[in-house]
Amino acid sequence: MEKESVLSGMRPTGRLHIGHYHGALKNWVRLQEEKDCFFFVADWHALTTAYDDVQVIQNSVWDMLIDWFAAGVDPEKATIFIQSHVPQHAELHLLMSMMTPLGWLERVPTYKDQQEKLAGKDLTTYGFLGYPLLMSADILLYRASYVPVGEDQIPHVEFTRELARRFNHFYGREPGFEDKAKAALKKLGGKRDKAYLDLRTRYQQDGNLEALEEGRALIASSQSLAAADRERLLGYFDGRGKQILREPQALLTEASRLVGLDGQKMSKSYGNTIMMREEPEVLSKKVKTMPTDPARVRRTDAGEPSRCPVWNFHQVYSTPETREWVQAGCRSAGIGCIECKQPVIDAMLAEQAPMHERAMRYVQNPKLLRDVVEVGCERARKVAEETMGDVRAAMGLAYS
Ligand code: TRP
Ligand code: SF4
């Protein structure tokens, strides 16, 4: 089958912690095996709220990329890039701003929510209001089918779908669609173009659904086709024409069950994090000193795992047998808290050892890191430029 595309971004706000790993990166690593993935550093997004503190962004970008690679995100499998290195994001944002109703932006829930949450900061800015539009441009530029996001970002994907529909409604099919579809057909080569046309006739004249399936499979299996040509052939097959922008679907990433060292949400601002590439001694110390069930004052007091943040770590990191051992041992005061924490420490260290290893070559060689990311940026620009060619033409900007 055709590899469907996936796009997701992350703001550069500092080194990543294990909450980021379990909440997002682990999922990216899985997705890169089955889909054509684009993952990018959303540095322009960070500016929408951190416009007065740009140092953080600069300092975070490369470290964050190393954390991605440490997690197992593979630049050979996925396209990794930096948003500001692909100026097409800005161009699409600008062009779509022409047809984006202000009311739609004002109604996006994060607009009011964030303004209230970050009350100390002036967020009555043009950039902040337009942030969901920038996100839409990110997604539509790559004609992404799927966008893995957390729950808070779902309205942004919904906004993107509405905007894509509005765009396609205004600017419709691309000019010269038939000719372009026929040119794409030639690229199928060999006898495939003839097979395509036969199947198309069977589908369009007789409504033969098997022919539709076969036709789609044929297009999907033509590896050398560019994404735009693939769209054209799909659209030509069923008589839709080519949609200029694709409506994406949100892929809800299940919220990580991991909480911080103190039982609150893991967050840098609460100072309760374990980093993804934590020094082993620091990691051990953090877990050893974390609070436990307050009822266990003495070693002989029985405890209750559900009141203890260590138990939360066991739920993520331990086998069913270990969890059984914790439950029984805690409630009977059969085990001590230090003892109880050891399997968690061991599991975390085991998780992080390959991360340190994968990160090492980039930490030791910043030039390699930049080169690898540059290859990704180049690839991203190529795909983005292809979409922009269609968008410009559709909006009457392809003068000759
Ligand atoms: N808005 C996302 C966040 O703040 C980051 C992001 C920007 C993004 N562009 C995106 C995520 C496109 C998915 C797709 O976390
Ligand atoms: Fe928490 Fe384990 Fe101590 Fe029970 S024994 S209070 S689960 S650390």
mmCIF file of N, CA, C and O and ligand atoms in Angstrom, residues 7-11 40 42 45 131 135 138-139 147-149 153 156, ligand 1:
data_model
loop_
_atom_site.group_PDB
_atom_site.id
_atom_site.type_symbol
_atom_site.label_atom_id
_atom_site.label_comp_id
_atom_site.label_asym_id
_atom_site.label_seq_id
_atom_site.Cartn_x
_atom_site.Cartn_y
_atom_site.Cartn_z
ATOM 1 N N LEU A 7 2.659 14.105 9.911
ATOM 2 C CA LEU A 7 3.469 15.264 10.260
ATOM 3 C C LEU A 7 3.225 15.649 11.708
ATOM 4 O O LEU A 7 2.092 15.630 12.181
ATOM 5 N N SER A 8 4.302 15.957 12.405
ATOM 6 C CA SER A 8 4.129 16.495 13.744
ATOM 7 C C SER A 8 5.296 17.410 14.095
ATOM 8 O O SER A 8 6.383 17.293 13.525
ATOM 9 N N GLY A 9 5.046 18.314 15.002
ATOM 10 C CA GLY A 9 6.074 19.274 15.386
ATOM 11 C C GLY A 9 6.150 19.418 16.888
ATOM 12 O O GLY A 9 5.231 19.029 17.610
ATOM 13 N N MET A 10 7.253 19.955 17.335
ATOM 14 C CA MET A 10 7.435 20.180 18.770
ATOM 15 C C MET A 10 8.167 21.512 18.950
ATOM 16 O O MET A 10 9.089 21.817 18.195
ATOM 17 N N ARG A 11 7.736 22.265 19.930
ATOM 18 C CA ARG A 11 8.409 23.541 20.173
ATOM 19 C C ARG A 11 9.736 23.332 20.902
ATOM 20 O O ARG A 11 9.794 22.503 21.808
ATOM 21 N N PHE A 40 9.232 18.047 12.814
ATOM 22 C CA PHE A 40 10.000 19.292 12.726
ATOM 23 C C PHE A 40 10.034 20.070 14.036
ATOM 24 O O PHE A 40 9.167 19.937 14.896
ATOM 25 N N ALA A 42 9.439 23.301 15.819
ATOM 26 C CA ALA A 42 8.525 24.412 15.569
ATOM 27 C C ALA A 42 9.071 25.695 16.200
ATOM 28 O O ALA A 42 8.518 26.221 17.161
ATOM 29 N N HIS A 45 6.767 28.669 16.042
ATOM 30 C CA HIS A 45 5.691 28.543 17.023
ATOM 31 C C HIS A 45 6.147 28.999 18.400
ATOM 32 O O HIS A 45 5.414 29.649 19.132
ATOM 33 N N TYR A 131 -1.487 31.783 15.327
ATOM 34 C CA TYR A 131 -0.739 30.544 15.558
ATOM 35 C C TYR A 131 -1.425 29.280 15.023
ATOM 36 O O TYR A 131 -0.774 28.448 14.366
ATOM 37 N N MET A 135 0.075 26.617 12.206
ATOM 38 C CA MET A 135 0.056 25.165 12.361
ATOM 39 C C MET A 135 -0.645 24.507 11.166
ATOM 40 O O MET A 135 -0.204 23.463 10.678
ATOM 41 N N ASP A 138 1.757 24.356 8.369
ATOM 42 C CA ASP A 138 2.718 23.261 8.592
ATOM 43 C C ASP A 138 2.164 21.940 8.066
ATOM 44 O O ASP A 138 2.866 21.159 7.427
ATOM 45 N N ILE A 139 0.916 21.707 8.385
ATOM 46 C CA ILE A 139 0.312 20.416 8.065
ATOM 47 C C ILE A 139 -0.014 20.306 6.579
ATOM 48 O O ILE A 139 0.316 19.328 5.918
ATOM 49 N N VAL A 147 -1.933 13.535 11.744
ATOM 50 C CA VAL A 147 -1.198 14.449 12.600
ATOM 51 C C VAL A 147 -1.276 13.944 14.044
ATOM 52 O O VAL A 147 -2.312 14.094 14.697
ATOM 53 N N PRO A 148 -0.217 13.296 14.519
ATOM 54 C CA PRO A 148 -0.235 12.839 15.910
ATOM 55 C C PRO A 148 -0.120 14.032 16.859
ATOM 56 O O PRO A 148 0.833 14.799 16.773
ATOM 57 N N VAL A 149 -1.115 14.187 17.701
ATOM 58 C CA VAL A 149 -1.127 15.309 18.646
ATOM 59 C C VAL A 149 -1.765 14.875 19.958
ATOM 60 O O VAL A 149 -2.476 13.871 20.011
ATOM 61 N N GLN A 153 -4.433 19.731 21.222
ATOM 62 C CA GLN A 153 -4.184 20.215 19.867
ATOM 63 C C GLN A 153 -5.256 19.770 18.860
ATOM 64 O O GLN A 153 -5.206 20.155 17.694
ATOM 65 N N HIS A 156 -7.000 22.342 16.793
ATOM 66 C CA HIS A 156 -6.174 22.933 15.732
ATOM 67 C C HIS A 156 -6.219 22.093 14.456
ATOM 68 O O HIS A 156 -6.198 22.632 13.351
HETATM 69 N N1 TRP B 1 1.299 23.431 18.137
HETATM 70 C C1 TRP B 1 2.088 22.317 18.588
HETATM 71 C C2 TRP B 1 2.417 22.523 20.068
HETATM 72 O O1 TRP B 1 2.423 23.644 20.515
HETATM 73 C C3 TRP B 1 3.347 22.157 17.805
HETATM 74 C C4 TRP B 1 3.070 22.121 16.363
HETATM 75 C C5 TRP B 1 3.287 23.131 15.496
HETATM 76 C C6 TRP B 1 2.508 21.058 15.615
HETATM 77 N N2 TRP B 1 2.925 22.767 14.244
HETATM 78 C C7 TRP B 1 2.438 21.498 14.297
HETATM 79 C C8 TRP B 1 2.079 19.793 15.954
HETATM 80 C C9 TRP B 1 1.927 20.704 13.288
HETATM 81 C C10 TRP B 1 1.538 18.986 14.955
HETATM 82 C C11 TRP B 1 1.477 19.452 13.638
HETATM 83 O O2 TRP B 1 2.683 21.557 20.722
#
